[in-house]
């Protein structure tokens, strides 16, 4: 009899769990309530943010633009087109908006961060540089901290977090390819809490790593697997006003909730049943209103949920 390889065992376990009834999660639910979803004119959107004006800015990378809608999903305007010039994009992926309303875009294919005002007018850009023995930079997300004017950029292909100021001056960096604390295998989306601690989705290491503002490792959240509290293909991360950490798992179609010290709190549910999402990626928490917004990439929609639990 041929012994099963670990990969085969893992696949069998995954398939088994996929057919378990949703109620298997009922004792580990983070209950929420669905609000009307927002349909978009985007094609496989990746990330979103909300400006001080309350409008939602959605990264429509396939179409090389940013789509701006109001809370009811009504289109306000778009900006950007394919190209390499100022205000043009090559497959943008991540977004963040500063407290003063400046919109920062990770323009991945152009190896740079672009900055716009809230009306979509181009302001400036800065290059995300890589070292002499590194690949061209691949900025997939950007985070405007407010702490010491830092702007954090996840350089996916070089497995690093690079830090600039808001004017584009390089400050410092950390990370390298690997599985140890502080190492990465394709870092992705970024988030921060009220203490300006930085959370990085470490995609192929199937975890979220938490750092202090200077890149010192604090702890890991999640580990590989398909059980509650495990991550299979984490993509998005967001922190609410109670310091709860929301992590989207694009392959499993779930969002899980952890404390900021890494303890599993539950799977996002509705009515005691786990909520299924269609390829959930970028997340944003509107802390003032206890609202979680989730980009469902393959559905081209934004799922809106009340998380006042």
Backbone as numpy.savetxt, mean C-alpha at the origin, in Angstrom:
# Nx Ny Nz CAx CAy CAz Cx Cy Cz
5.99 -45.05 -3.03 5.15 -43.86 -3.03 6.03 -42.61 -3.03
5.75 -41.69 -3.93 6.55 -40.48 -4.04 6.19 -39.50 -2.93
7.18 -38.98 -2.22 6.92 -38.02 -1.14 6.51 -36.69 -1.74
5.55 -36.05 -1.08 5.12 -34.72 -1.52 6.18 -33.70 -1.20
6.46 -32.83 -2.14 7.37 -31.73 -1.89 6.68 -30.68 -1.04
7.45 -29.88 -0.27 6.83 -28.84 0.54 5.91 -27.93 -0.26
6.29 -27.60 -1.51 5.44 -26.71 -2.32 4.10 -27.36 -2.58
4.09 -28.70 -2.80 2.84 -29.40 -3.05 1.97 -29.42 -1.80
2.60 -29.61 -0.65 1.86 -29.59 0.61 1.23 -28.21 0.84
2.01 -27.18 0.58 1.49 -25.83 0.75 0.32 -25.56 -0.17
0.43 -26.01 -1.42 -0.66 -25.80 -2.37 -1.91 -26.55 -1.92
-1.72 -27.78 -1.47 -2.87 -28.56 -1.01 -3.54 -27.90 0.19
-2.73 -27.38 1.11 -3.27 -26.68 2.27 -4.04 -25.45 1.84
-3.49 -24.71 0.88 -4.17 -23.51 0.39 -5.52 -23.86 -0.24
-5.54 -24.89 -1.08 -6.78 -25.28 -1.73 -7.81 -25.75 -0.71
-7.36 -26.47 0.31 -8.27 -26.92 1.35 -8.89 -25.74 2.07
-8.06 -24.80 2.47 -8.56 -23.64 3.22 -9.46 -22.78 2.37
-9.22 -22.74 1.08 -10.04 -21.92 0.20 -11.48 -22.38 0.19
-11.70 -23.68 0.44 -13.05 -24.21 0.39 -13.70 -24.30 1.77
-13.00 -23.88 2.80 -13.62 -23.84 4.11 -14.69 -22.76 4.13
-15.78 -22.97 4.86 -16.82 -21.95 4.90 -16.32 -20.68 5.53
-16.91 -19.56 5.11 -16.49 -18.25 5.61 -16.61 -18.16 7.12
-17.55 -18.89 7.70 -17.75 -18.82 9.14 -16.57 -19.34 9.93
-15.63 -20.02 9.26 -14.44 -20.49 9.97 -13.65 -19.33 10.54
-13.90 -18.11 10.04 -13.20 -16.94 10.53 -14.00 -16.18 11.58
-15.18 -16.70 11.96 -16.12 -15.90 12.74 -15.58 -15.49 14.10
-14.71 -16.30 14.69 -14.18 -15.96 16.00 -13.02 -14.98 15.90
-12.57 -14.69 14.70 -11.44 -13.79 14.51 -11.81 -12.70 13.52
-13.04 -12.19 13.64 -13.54 -11.18 12.72 -13.25 -9.78 13.25
-12.90 -8.90 12.33 -12.91 -7.46 12.59 -14.11 -6.93 11.82
-15.20 -6.71 12.53 -16.45 -6.38 11.86 -16.46 -4.96 11.34
-16.98 -4.81 10.14 -17.07 -3.52 9.48 -18.38 -3.49 8.70
-18.64 -2.34 8.09 -19.89 -2.19 7.36 -19.61 -1.57 6.01
-20.10 -2.21 4.96 -19.88 -1.69 3.61 -20.72 -0.45 3.36
-20.10 0.52 2.71 -20.77 1.71 2.22 -20.76 1.64 0.69
-21.50 2.51 0.01 -21.51 2.42 -1.46 -20.11 2.47 -2.04
-19.81 1.50 -2.91 -18.50 1.48 -3.53 -18.40 2.57 -4.59
-17.17 2.89 -4.95 -16.91 3.93 -5.94 -16.39 3.27 -7.21
-17.16 3.35 -8.26 -16.70 2.87 -9.56 -15.80 3.94 -10.18
-14.80 3.50 -10.91 -13.83 4.44 -11.47 -13.68 4.21 -12.96
-13.06 5.18 -13.62 -12.72 5.04 -15.03 -11.28 4.57 -15.20
-10.71 4.04 -14.14 -9.33 3.58 -14.18 -9.25 2.15 -14.72
-8.05 1.78 -15.12 -7.77 0.43 -15.59 -6.71 -0.18 -14.68
-7.12 -1.08 -13.80 -6.24 -1.74 -12.85 -5.50 -0.72 -11.97
-6.25 0.13 -11.24 -5.61 1.11 -10.36 -4.84 0.41 -9.25
-3.85 1.13 -8.68 -2.95 0.51 -7.71 -2.99 1.13 -6.32
-3.23 2.44 -6.23 -3.11 3.09 -4.93 -3.98 4.34 -4.92
-4.23 4.87 -3.71 -5.05 6.07 -3.59 -4.67 6.85 -2.35
-5.13 8.10 -2.33 -4.97 8.95 -1.16 -6.08 9.98 -1.18
-6.30 10.63 -0.04 -7.33 11.66 0.06 -6.65 12.98 0.41
-6.98 14.02 -0.34 -6.41 15.34 -0.11 -7.15 16.09 0.98
-6.58 17.21 1.44 -7.25 18.03 2.45 -8.62 18.53 2.00
-8.84 18.56 0.69 -10.13 18.99 0.15 -11.17 17.86 0.15
-10.79 16.67 0.62 -11.70 15.55 0.69 -11.81 14.75 -0.59
-11.16 15.19 -1.65 -11.22 14.46 -2.91 -10.28 13.26 -2.88
-10.64 12.24 -3.64 -9.88 11.00 -3.70 -9.01 11.01 -4.96
-7.72 10.78 -4.77 -6.76 10.74 -5.86 -6.36 9.29 -6.08
-6.62 8.77 -7.28 -6.43 7.36 -7.59 -5.38 7.21 -8.68
-4.41 6.31 -8.46 -3.35 6.08 -9.44 -3.85 5.10 -10.51
-3.98 5.60 -11.73 -4.42 4.83 -12.88 -3.19 4.59 -13.76
-2.33 3.67 -13.30 -1.02 3.51 -13.92 -1.05 3.00 -15.34
-2.00 2.13 -15.66 -2.09 1.61 -17.02 -2.31 2.75 -18.00
-3.10 3.74 -17.59 -3.38 4.90 -18.44 -2.46 6.09 -18.17
-1.45 5.87 -17.30 -0.44 6.90 -17.03 -1.06 8.23 -16.60
-1.95 8.15 -15.61 -2.61 9.36 -15.14 -3.11 9.16 -13.71
-3.54 10.27 -13.13 -4.19 10.27 -11.82 -5.64 10.67 -12.03
-6.54 9.89 -11.47 -7.98 10.17 -11.57 -8.45 10.73 -10.23
-9.14 11.85 -10.25 -9.61 12.51 -9.03 -11.13 12.49 -9.02
-11.69 11.93 -7.94 -13.14 11.84 -7.80 -13.55 12.39 -6.42
-14.83 12.72 -6.28 -15.31 13.12 -4.96 -15.77 11.88 -4.20
-16.30 12.09 -2.98 -16.67 10.95 -2.14 -17.82 10.13 -2.73
-18.57 10.71 -3.62 -19.67 9.99 -4.27 -19.21 9.31 -5.57
-17.93 9.47 -5.89 -17.40 8.83 -7.09 -17.54 9.65 -8.35
-18.00 10.90 -8.21 -18.13 11.74 -9.40 -16.76 12.24 -9.83
-16.48 12.09 -11.13 -15.19 12.50 -11.67 -15.04 14.01 -11.57
-13.93 14.45 -10.97 -13.62 15.88 -10.90 -12.67 16.29 -12.01
-11.56 15.58 -12.13 -10.60 15.83 -13.20 -9.56 14.73 -13.22
-8.73 14.71 -14.24 -7.59 13.80 -14.32 -6.36 14.63 -14.68
-5.20 14.09 -14.41 -3.98 14.73 -14.89 -2.92 13.69 -15.18
-2.06 14.02 -16.15 -0.99 13.12 -16.57 -1.29 12.41 -17.86
-0.22 12.01 -18.52 -0.29 11.21 -19.74 1.04 10.48 -19.88
1.11 9.57 -20.83 2.34 8.80 -21.01 3.46 9.70 -21.54
4.64 9.55 -20.97 5.78 10.32 -21.44 6.86 10.43 -20.39
7.90 11.16 -20.73 9.05 11.33 -19.83 9.23 12.78 -19.40
8.40 13.66 -19.89 8.54 15.06 -19.54 7.90 15.39 -18.20
8.06 16.63 -17.74 7.42 17.05 -16.49 5.91 16.86 -16.56
5.36 16.21 -15.52 3.92 15.98 -15.48 3.45 14.77 -16.27
4.38 14.08 -16.93 4.05 12.86 -17.66 4.55 11.64 -16.88
3.95 10.49 -17.17 4.23 9.30 -16.37 4.61 8.11 -17.25
5.35 7.19 -16.61 5.57 5.85 -17.16 5.20 4.86 -16.06
3.96 4.43 -16.07 3.44 3.43 -15.15 3.62 3.84 -13.68
2.99 4.92 -13.26 3.04 5.29 -11.84 2.32 4.24 -11.00
2.75 4.11 -9.73 2.19 3.06 -8.87 1.69 3.59 -7.53
2.49 4.39 -6.84 2.13 4.81 -5.49 1.88 6.30 -5.39
1.18 6.69 -4.31 0.81 8.09 -4.12 0.77 8.42 -2.63
1.08 9.65 -2.30 0.83 10.19 -0.97 0.58 11.68 -1.10
-0.18 12.22 -0.16 -0.50 13.65 -0.17 -0.07 14.24 1.17
0.70 15.31 1.11 1.18 15.97 2.32 0.05 16.75 2.98
0.29 17.18 4.21 -0.74 17.92 4.94 -1.09 19.23 4.26
-0.15 19.80 3.51 -0.45 21.05 2.80 -1.03 20.80 1.41
-1.37 19.56 1.10 -2.08 19.25 -0.13 -1.24 19.00 -1.34
0.07 18.87 -1.19 0.93 18.54 -2.32 0.85 17.04 -2.60
0.72 16.71 -3.89 0.51 15.32 -4.31 1.82 14.74 -4.82
2.29 13.69 -4.15 3.54 13.02 -4.51 3.22 11.70 -5.20
3.82 11.47 -6.37 3.55 10.29 -7.17 4.85 9.52 -7.41
4.82 8.22 -7.15 5.95 7.35 -7.50 5.83 7.01 -8.98
6.60 7.72 -9.79 6.60 7.56 -11.25 7.62 6.48 -11.59
7.19 5.24 -11.43 8.11 4.11 -11.40 8.96 4.00 -12.66
8.32 4.02 -13.82 9.06 3.82 -15.07 10.01 4.94 -15.41
9.79 6.12 -14.85 10.70 7.25 -15.07 11.70 7.41 -13.93
11.70 6.48 -12.97 12.70 6.45 -11.89 12.72 7.75 -11.09
11.54 8.27 -10.78 11.49 9.56 -10.11 10.21 9.70 -9.29
10.22 10.73 -8.44 9.04 11.16 -7.71 8.59 12.49 -8.30
7.33 12.59 -8.65 6.80 13.85 -9.16 5.86 14.47 -8.12
5.85 15.79 -8.10 5.05 16.53 -7.12 4.12 17.48 -7.87
2.84 17.50 -7.45 1.82 18.33 -8.06 1.06 19.08 -6.96
0.39 20.15 -7.32 -0.52 20.76 -6.37 -1.85 20.00 -6.42
-2.77 20.39 -5.55 -4.03 19.67 -5.46 -4.89 19.72 -6.69
-4.60 20.66 -7.61 -5.34 20.77 -8.85 -4.68 20.02 -10.01
-3.60 19.30 -9.69 -2.92 18.52 -10.72 -1.89 19.28 -11.51
-1.53 20.48 -11.05 -0.50 21.25 -11.75 0.88 20.78 -11.32
1.74 20.52 -12.29 3.09 20.05 -12.01 3.87 21.10 -11.23
4.60 20.65 -10.20 5.42 21.54 -9.38 6.90 21.24 -9.56
7.29 19.98 -9.38 8.70 19.61 -9.51 8.81 18.09 -9.52
10.00 17.60 -9.80 10.28 16.17 -9.63 11.71 16.03 -9.13
11.99 14.87 -8.57 13.38 14.54 -8.24 13.63 13.08 -8.58
14.85 12.83 -9.04 15.25 11.48 -9.43 15.50 10.62 -8.20
15.10 9.38 -8.30 15.47 8.38 -7.28 16.68 7.66 -7.83
17.83 8.01 -7.28 19.09 7.50 -7.83 19.45 6.15 -7.24
20.19 5.37 -8.00 20.69 4.09 -7.53 22.21 4.07 -7.64
22.81 3.13 -6.92 24.26 3.05 -6.88 24.85 2.45 -8.14
26.18 2.49 -8.29 26.85 2.05 -9.51 26.67 0.57 -9.81
26.46 -0.26 -8.79 26.28 -1.69 -9.03 24.83 -2.12 -8.83
23.93 -1.14 -8.84 22.52 -1.43 -8.64 21.73 -1.30 -9.95
20.54 -1.85 -9.93 19.63 -1.69 -11.07 19.10 -0.26 -11.09
18.57 0.18 -12.23 17.88 1.48 -12.23 16.79 1.47 -11.17
16.63 2.58 -10.49 15.67 2.62 -9.39 14.26 2.30 -9.88
13.48 1.71 -8.99 12.11 1.32 -9.29 11.20 1.79 -8.15
10.96 3.10 -8.06 10.14 3.61 -6.96 8.68 3.19 -7.13
8.17 2.38 -6.19 6.80 1.89 -6.29 5.86 2.56 -5.30
6.40 3.21 -4.28 5.54 3.99 -3.38 6.34 5.11 -2.77
5.61 6.10 -2.28 6.20 7.29 -1.67 5.38 7.65 -0.45
6.06 8.13 0.60 5.41 8.49 1.85 5.99 9.80 2.35
5.14 10.81 2.51 5.56 12.10 3.03 5.33 12.08 4.54
6.42 12.09 5.29 6.31 11.87 6.72 5.88 13.11 7.49
6.46 14.25 7.20 6.28 15.41 8.04 7.33 15.50 9.13
7.97 14.37 9.45 9.05 14.35 10.44 10.35 14.73 9.74
10.96 15.81 10.16 12.22 16.29 9.59 12.14 16.47 8.07
10.93 16.70 7.55 10.76 16.94 6.12 11.10 15.71 5.28
11.04 14.50 5.89 11.45 13.29 5.20 10.38 12.82 4.21
10.86 12.33 3.06 10.03 11.64 2.07 10.65 10.26 1.85
9.88 9.22 2.17 10.37 7.84 2.06 9.93 7.25 0.72
10.85 6.56 0.08 10.59 5.96 -1.23 11.00 4.49 -1.18
10.10 3.59 -1.56 10.46 2.17 -1.64 10.99 1.87 -3.04
12.27 1.49 -3.10 12.93 1.13 -4.36 12.85 -0.38 -4.49
11.83 -0.83 -5.19 11.47 -2.24 -5.25 12.60 -3.12 -5.76
13.17 -2.79 -6.91 14.16 -3.66 -7.53 15.49 -3.70 -6.81
15.78 -2.67 -6.03 17.05 -2.63 -5.29 16.87 -2.96 -3.81
15.63 -3.29 -3.41 15.36 -3.80 -2.07 15.80 -2.81 -0.98
15.46 -1.54 -1.21 15.88 -0.49 -0.29 14.75 0.52 -0.06
14.85 1.19 1.07 14.07 2.39 1.32 15.03 3.56 1.23
14.74 4.49 0.33 15.58 5.68 0.15 14.82 6.89 0.69
15.52 7.74 1.39 14.88 8.87 2.06 15.43 10.18 1.52
14.51 11.07 1.15 14.83 12.40 0.63 14.12 13.44 1.48
14.41 14.70 1.26 13.55 15.73 1.80 12.56 16.14 0.72
11.64 17.03 1.06 10.58 17.38 0.11 11.09 18.12 -1.11
12.32 18.63 -1.05 12.93 19.30 -2.21 13.70 18.33 -3.09
13.79 17.08 -2.65 14.49 16.08 -3.45 15.93 15.86 -3.08
16.37 16.39 -1.95 17.75 16.17 -1.49 17.85 14.83 -0.76
18.80 14.02 -1.18 18.98 12.71 -0.57 19.42 12.85 0.88
18.85 12.02 1.77 19.17 12.06 3.19 19.90 10.78 3.65
19.25 9.64 3.48 19.88 8.36 3.87 19.04 7.24 3.28
19.49 6.01 3.48 18.78 4.84 2.97 19.07 3.65 3.86
18.26 2.61 3.71 18.56 1.36 4.39 17.96 0.20 3.60
18.47 -1.01 3.90 17.94 -2.21 3.28 18.89 -2.86 2.30
18.67 -4.14 2.07 19.37 -4.93 1.06 18.55 -6.19 0.85
18.89 -6.94 -0.19 18.15 -8.16 -0.48 18.41 -9.19 0.61
17.34 -9.77 1.14 17.49 -10.80 2.15 16.24 -10.97 2.98
16.34 -11.88 3.95 15.19 -12.22 4.78 15.36 -11.79 6.23
16.50 -11.24 6.59 16.74 -10.82 7.96 15.95 -9.55 8.26
15.78 -9.22 9.55 15.14 -7.95 9.90 15.87 -6.77 9.26
15.12 -5.89 8.63 15.72 -4.75 7.95 16.14 -5.02 6.52
16.10 -6.28 6.10 16.33 -6.65 4.71 14.99 -6.80 4.01
15.01 -6.78 2.69 13.76 -6.85 1.93 13.89 -7.80 0.76
12.73 -8.31 0.37 12.58 -8.92 -0.95 11.39 -8.22 -1.61
11.72 -7.17 -2.33 10.76 -6.35 -3.08 9.82 -5.56 -2.15
10.35 -4.53 -1.50 9.50 -3.69 -0.66 8.49 -2.93 -1.51
7.30 -2.76 -0.96 6.22 -2.13 -1.71 5.62 -0.94 -1.00
4.33 -1.04 -0.66 3.58 0.09 -0.10 4.10 0.48 1.28
3.89 1.77 1.59 4.39 2.36 2.83 3.25 3.02 3.60
3.41 3.10 4.92 2.47 3.83 5.77 3.21 4.29 7.01
2.60 5.18 7.77 3.20 5.64 9.03 2.11 5.80 10.07
2.52 5.79 11.34 1.58 6.04 12.42 1.82 7.43 13.01
1.12 7.73 14.10 1.22 9.07 14.70 2.61 9.33 15.26
3.35 8.29 15.56 4.71 8.44 16.09 5.75 8.53 14.97
5.29 8.64 13.75 6.16 8.71 12.57 7.00 7.45 12.38
6.52 6.34 12.92 7.15 5.06 12.62 6.68 4.59 11.25
7.58 3.92 10.54 7.36 3.59 9.14 7.05 2.10 8.99
5.99 1.81 8.24 5.58 0.43 7.97 5.81 0.15 6.49
6.52 -0.94 6.20 6.88 -1.29 4.83 6.35 -2.68 4.51
5.56 -2.79 3.44 5.13 -4.11 2.96 6.32 -4.77 2.27
6.77 -5.87 2.85 7.92 -6.63 2.34 7.34 -7.83 1.59
7.10 -7.66 0.29 6.16 -8.51 -0.44 6.54 -9.99 -0.41
7.73 -10.33 -0.92 8.07 -11.74 -1.02 8.52 -12.34 0.31
8.83 -11.52 1.29 9.06 -12.02 2.64 7.75 -12.15 3.41
6.64 -11.83 2.76 5.27 -11.98 3.29 5.15 -11.44 4.71
5.51 -10.18 4.85 5.43 -9.53 6.15 5.35 -8.02 5.94
5.01 -7.33 7.00 5.15 -5.88 7.06 6.21 -5.59 8.10
7.21 -4.81 7.74 8.24 -4.45 8.70 7.99 -3.04 9.23
8.22 -2.89 10.52 8.05 -1.61 11.20 9.41 -1.06 11.61
9.63 0.24 11.31 10.91 0.89 11.59 10.67 2.21 12.32
11.71 2.67 13.02 11.63 4.04 13.52 11.91 4.99 12.34
11.77 6.30 12.52 11.92 7.22 11.39 13.28 7.19 10.71
14.29 6.61 11.40 15.65 6.59 10.86 16.03 5.24 10.25
15.04 4.33 10.16 15.28 3.05 9.52 15.75 1.94 10.44
15.67 2.14 11.75 16.03 1.08 12.68 14.84 0.13 12.84
15.10 -1.16 12.65 14.05 -2.15 12.68 13.45 -2.28 14.07
12.12 -2.33 14.14 11.42 -2.49 15.41 10.83 -3.89 15.52
10.02 -4.29 14.53 9.39 -5.60 14.58 8.81 -5.96 13.22
8.43 -7.23 13.09 7.74 -7.74 11.90 6.28 -7.98 12.24
5.43 -7.79 11.25 4.01 -8.09 11.37 3.66 -9.12 10.31
3.09 -10.25 10.74 2.69 -11.29 9.80 3.83 -12.22 9.45
3.45 -13.35 8.86 4.41 -14.34 8.39 3.74 -15.15 7.29
4.56 -15.95 6.57 4.01 -16.67 5.42 2.98 -17.69 5.85
1.89 -17.80 5.07 0.90 -18.83 5.31 -0.46 -18.42 4.81
-1.44 -19.28 5.04 -2.80 -19.03 4.58 -3.80 -19.03 5.73
-3.33 -19.18 6.95 -4.21 -19.13 8.11 -4.39 -17.69 8.57
-5.43 -17.43 9.36 -5.59 -16.07 9.89 -4.33 -15.62 10.62
-3.91 -14.41 10.31 -2.68 -13.87 10.88 -1.47 -14.10 10.00
-1.61 -14.97 8.98 -0.56 -15.17 7.99 -0.82 -14.30 6.77
0.23 -14.11 5.97 0.12 -13.34 4.74 0.64 -14.19 3.58
-0.05 -14.12 2.45 0.36 -14.89 1.27 0.96 -13.98 0.20
0.28 -12.86 -0.08 0.84 -11.88 -1.01 0.38 -10.49 -0.55
1.03 -9.97 0.51 0.63 -8.65 1.01 0.93 -7.56 0.00
0.06 -6.56 -0.06 0.26 -5.48 -1.02 0.09 -4.10 -0.38
-1.01 -3.84 0.30 -1.27 -2.52 0.86 -1.20 -2.51 2.37
-0.95 -1.32 2.94 -0.92 -1.17 4.39 -1.43 0.22 4.75
-2.18 0.30 5.84 -2.68 1.58 6.33 -2.88 1.48 7.83
-2.75 2.62 8.51 -2.86 2.68 9.97 -4.03 3.59 10.33
-4.87 3.17 11.29 -5.98 4.03 11.70 -5.63 4.78 12.98
-6.58 5.57 13.48 -6.31 6.44 14.63 -6.10 5.66 15.93
-6.47 4.38 15.92 -6.24 3.52 17.08 -4.97 2.70 16.92
-4.15 3.07 15.95 -2.89 2.38 15.66 -3.09 0.93 15.24
-4.25 0.64 14.69 -4.46 -0.69 14.11 -3.90 -0.70 12.69
-3.28 -1.81 12.34 -2.58 -1.94 11.06 -3.42 -2.83 10.13
-3.85 -2.26 9.01 -4.63 -2.99 8.02 -3.71 -3.40 6.88
-3.76 -4.68 6.51 -2.88 -5.21 5.46 -3.74 -5.94 4.44
-3.63 -5.54 3.17 -4.37 -6.24 2.12 -3.53 -7.39 1.58
-4.20 -8.48 1.27 -3.57 -9.66 0.69 -4.22 -9.88 -0.67
-3.51 -9.51 -1.74 -4.12 -9.48 -3.06 -4.49 -10.87 -3.56
-3.72 -11.87 -3.20 -3.97 -13.22 -3.70 -5.12 -13.88 -2.95
-5.15 -13.70 -1.64 -6.20 -14.30 -0.83 -7.50 -13.50 -0.88
-7.42 -12.24 -1.34 -8.61 -11.42 -1.42 -9.14 -11.00 -0.07
-8.24 -10.80 0.88 -8.62 -10.47 2.25 -7.89 -9.22 2.73
-8.44 -8.61 3.78 -7.72 -7.59 4.54 -7.68 -8.05 5.98
-6.49 -8.06 6.56 -6.33 -8.48 7.95 -5.89 -7.29 8.80
-6.19 -7.40 10.09 -5.95 -6.30 11.01 -5.03 -6.79 12.12
-4.02 -5.98 12.42 -3.06 -6.28 13.48 -2.93 -5.08 14.40
-2.46 -5.31 15.60 -2.03 -4.19 16.43 -0.68 -3.71 15.92
-0.28 -2.50 16.32 1.02 -2.03 15.82 2.18 -2.71 16.52
1.87 -3.59 17.47 2.92 -4.43 18.06 2.92 -5.82 17.42
2.11 -6.00 16.36 2.18 -7.21 15.56 1.19 -8.29 15.91
0.29 -8.06 16.89 -0.66 -9.10 17.24 -1.84 -9.12 16.28
-2.24 -10.30 15.86 -3.36 -10.46 14.96 -4.65 -10.09 15.66
-5.46 -9.24 15.01 -6.73 -8.79 15.58 -7.94 -9.35 14.86
-7.79 -9.73 13.62 -8.92 -10.31 12.92 -8.88 -10.06 11.42
-9.74 -10.78 10.72 -9.95 -10.58 9.29 -11.12 -9.61 9.13
-11.01 -8.65 8.22 -12.11 -7.73 7.98 -13.33 -8.54 7.53
-14.41 -8.37 8.27 -15.64 -9.12 8.04 -16.81 -8.16 7.91
-17.90 -8.72 7.43 -19.17 -8.00 7.43 -20.26 -8.98 7.82
-21.01 -8.63 8.87 -22.05 -9.53 9.35 -21.52 -10.85 9.86
-20.32 -10.84 10.43 -19.74 -12.06 10.96 -19.15 -12.98 9.94
-19.09 -12.55 8.69 -18.53 -13.36 7.60 -17.38 -12.60 6.95
-16.30 -13.32 6.64 -15.15 -12.63 6.07 -15.53 -11.94 4.77
-15.00 -10.75 4.59 -15.28 -9.94 3.42 -14.27 -10.30 2.33
-14.78 -10.69 1.16 -13.93 -11.01 0.02 -13.75 -9.76 -0.84
-12.52 -9.47 -1.18 -12.18 -8.35 -2.06 -11.62 -8.90 -3.36
-11.74 -8.13 -4.43 -11.21 -8.53 -5.73 -9.84 -7.87 -5.94
-8.79 -8.64 -5.70 -7.41 -8.16 -5.81 -7.22 -6.84 -5.06
-7.35 -6.86 -3.73 -7.13 -5.63 -2.96 -5.66 -5.24 -2.95
-5.38 -3.98 -3.23 -3.99 -3.50 -3.25 -3.86 -2.29 -2.32
-3.82 -1.07 -2.86 -3.61 0.10 -2.02 -4.75 0.34 -1.04
-4.37 0.78 0.17 -5.33 1.08 1.24 -5.16 2.51 1.71
-6.25 3.09 2.20 -6.18 4.40 2.84 -7.22 4.45 3.93
-6.82 4.94 5.12 -7.76 5.10 6.22 -8.06 6.58 6.41
-9.33 6.92 6.31 -9.82 8.25 6.67 -10.14 8.21 8.15
-9.15 8.59 8.97 -9.28 8.43 10.42 -10.37 9.32 11.01
-10.60 10.47 10.42 -11.63 11.38 10.97 -13.01 10.73 10.93
-13.25 9.93 9.91 -14.57 9.33 9.73 -14.58 7.82 9.91
-13.44 7.25 10.35 -13.33 5.80 10.53 -13.75 5.04 9.27
-13.17 5.45 8.15 -13.50 4.84 6.86 -12.23 4.22 6.27
-12.35 2.98 5.81 -11.27 2.30 5.11 -11.61 2.26 3.63
-10.70 2.77 2.80 -10.87 2.70 1.36 -9.85 1.71 0.80
-10.32 0.83 -0.06 -9.50 -0.22 -0.63 -9.59 -0.20 -2.15
-8.45 -0.14 -2.80 -8.43 -0.27 -4.26 -8.57 -1.74 -4.62
-9.62 -2.07 -5.37 -9.80 -3.42 -5.89 -9.36 -3.40 -7.36
-8.14 -3.84 -7.57 -7.46 -3.59 -8.84 -8.18 -4.21 -10.03
-8.54 -5.48 -9.93 -9.16 -6.17 -11.06 -10.62 -5.76 -11.27
-11.20 -5.14 -10.27 -12.59 -4.71 -10.35 -12.71 -3.25 -10.77
-11.58 -2.53 -10.72 -11.54 -1.10 -11.07 -12.48 -0.27 -10.20
-12.54 -0.64 -8.92 -13.41 0.09 -7.99 -12.64 0.40 -6.71
-13.26 1.27 -5.92 -12.78 1.56 -4.56 -13.85 1.06 -3.60
-13.50 0.08 -2.77 -14.40 -0.42 -1.74 -14.33 0.53 -0.55
-15.48 0.91 -0.01 -15.56 1.84 1.11 -16.24 1.14 2.27
-15.57 1.14 3.44 -16.11 0.44 4.59 -15.94 1.27 5.85
-16.96 1.21 6.71 -16.88 1.83 8.03 -16.17 0.86 8.97
-15.15 1.36 9.69 -14.33 0.50 10.56 -14.35 1.02 11.98
-15.51 1.46 12.45 -15.61 2.06 13.78 -15.61 1.03 14.89
-15.42 -0.25 14.56 -15.39 -1.35 15.55 -14.35 -1.03 16.61
